[in-house]
């Protein structure tokens, strides 16, 4: 398994939040490195579809953690 950033170019930018979640692993430990590479190369859009780390998720909050982290979350704060 490679840990080298390996984003795949897409012909257009992803504008739909659901498409982003489908095409990218936002909780990948290399996400920032891939984003940096994409910006440096001037790509319109990109995907994690060919990456070995596509299914590896670090720091993804559970539903409870997400609710507590939001202002006005379920705990009333």
Coordinates of C-alpha atoms in Angstrom, one line a residue:
X1 CA 0.0 0.0 0.0
X2 CA 1.4 3.4 -1.0
X3 CA 1.1 6.4 1.3
X4 CA 2.2 8.8 -1.4
X5 CA -0.5 11.3 -2.4
X6 CA -2.1 10.0 -5.6
X7 CA -5.2 12.0 -6.5
X8 CA -6.9 11.4 -9.9
X9 CA -7.8 14.4 -12.1
X10 CA -11.5 15.0 -13.0
X11 CA -12.6 17.1 -16.0
X12 CA -14.6 19.5 -13.8
X13 CA -14.9 20.6 -10.2
X14 CA -17.2 18.8 -7.9
X15 CA -19.9 21.2 -7.0
X16 CA -22.3 18.9 -5.2
X17 CA -21.6 17.9 -1.5
X18 CA -22.8 14.4 -2.1
X19 CA -20.4 14.0 -5.1
X20 CA -17.5 15.1 -3.0
X21 CA -18.3 12.5 -0.3
X22 CA -18.6 9.9 -3.1
X23 CA -15.3 10.8 -4.9
X24 CA -13.1 11.8 -2.0
X25 CA -12.0 10.5 1.4
X26 CA -12.2 13.6 3.5
X27 CA -10.8 11.7 6.5
X28 CA -7.7 10.4 4.8
X29 CA -4.4 11.3 6.6
X30 CA -3.1 12.4 3.2
X31 CA -6.0 14.6 2.2
X32 CA -4.1 17.9 2.7
X33 CA -1.1 16.6 0.8
X34 CA -3.4 15.6 -2.1
X35 CA -5.2 18.9 -2.0
X36 CA -1.8 20.7 -2.2
X37 CA -0.8 18.6 -5.2
X38 CA -4.1 19.3 -7.0
X39 CA -3.8 23.1 -6.5
X40 CA -0.1 23.0 -7.6
X41 CA -1.1 21.2 -10.8
X42 CA -4.1 23.5 -11.4
X43 CA -6.7 20.8 -11.7
X44 CA -10.4 21.7 -11.9
X45 CA -11.5 18.6 -10.0
X46 CA -10.1 15.5 -8.5
X47 CA -10.9 12.2 -7.0
X48 CA -9.5 9.6 -4.6
X49 CA -10.8 6.7 -6.7
X50 CA -7.4 5.2 -7.6
X51 CA -5.8 5.7 -4.2
X52 CA -4.8 2.8 -1.9
X53 CA -5.9 4.8 1.1
X54 CA -9.4 5.4 -0.3
X55 CA -11.1 3.4 2.5
X56 CA -8.7 4.4 5.3
X57 CA -10.5 6.9 7.6
X58 CA -8.9 8.7 10.5
X59 CA -10.8 11.1 12.8
X60 CA -14.2 10.6 11.3
X61 CA -16.7 11.7 14.0
X62 CA -19.5 9.5 15.1
X63 CA -23.0 11.0 14.8
X64 CA -22.9 11.8 18.6
X65 CA -19.5 13.6 18.3
X66 CA -20.7 15.5 15.3
X67 CA -23.9 16.7 17.2
X68 CA -22.0 17.8 20.2
X69 CA -19.4 19.7 18.2
X70 CA -22.0 21.8 16.4
X71 CA -23.2 25.1 18.1
X72 CA -26.7 24.6 19.3
X73 CA -26.2 20.8 19.3
X74 CA -28.3 18.3 21.1
X75 CA -26.9 19.2 24.5
X76 CA -28.3 22.8 24.2
X77 CA -25.0 24.7 24.0

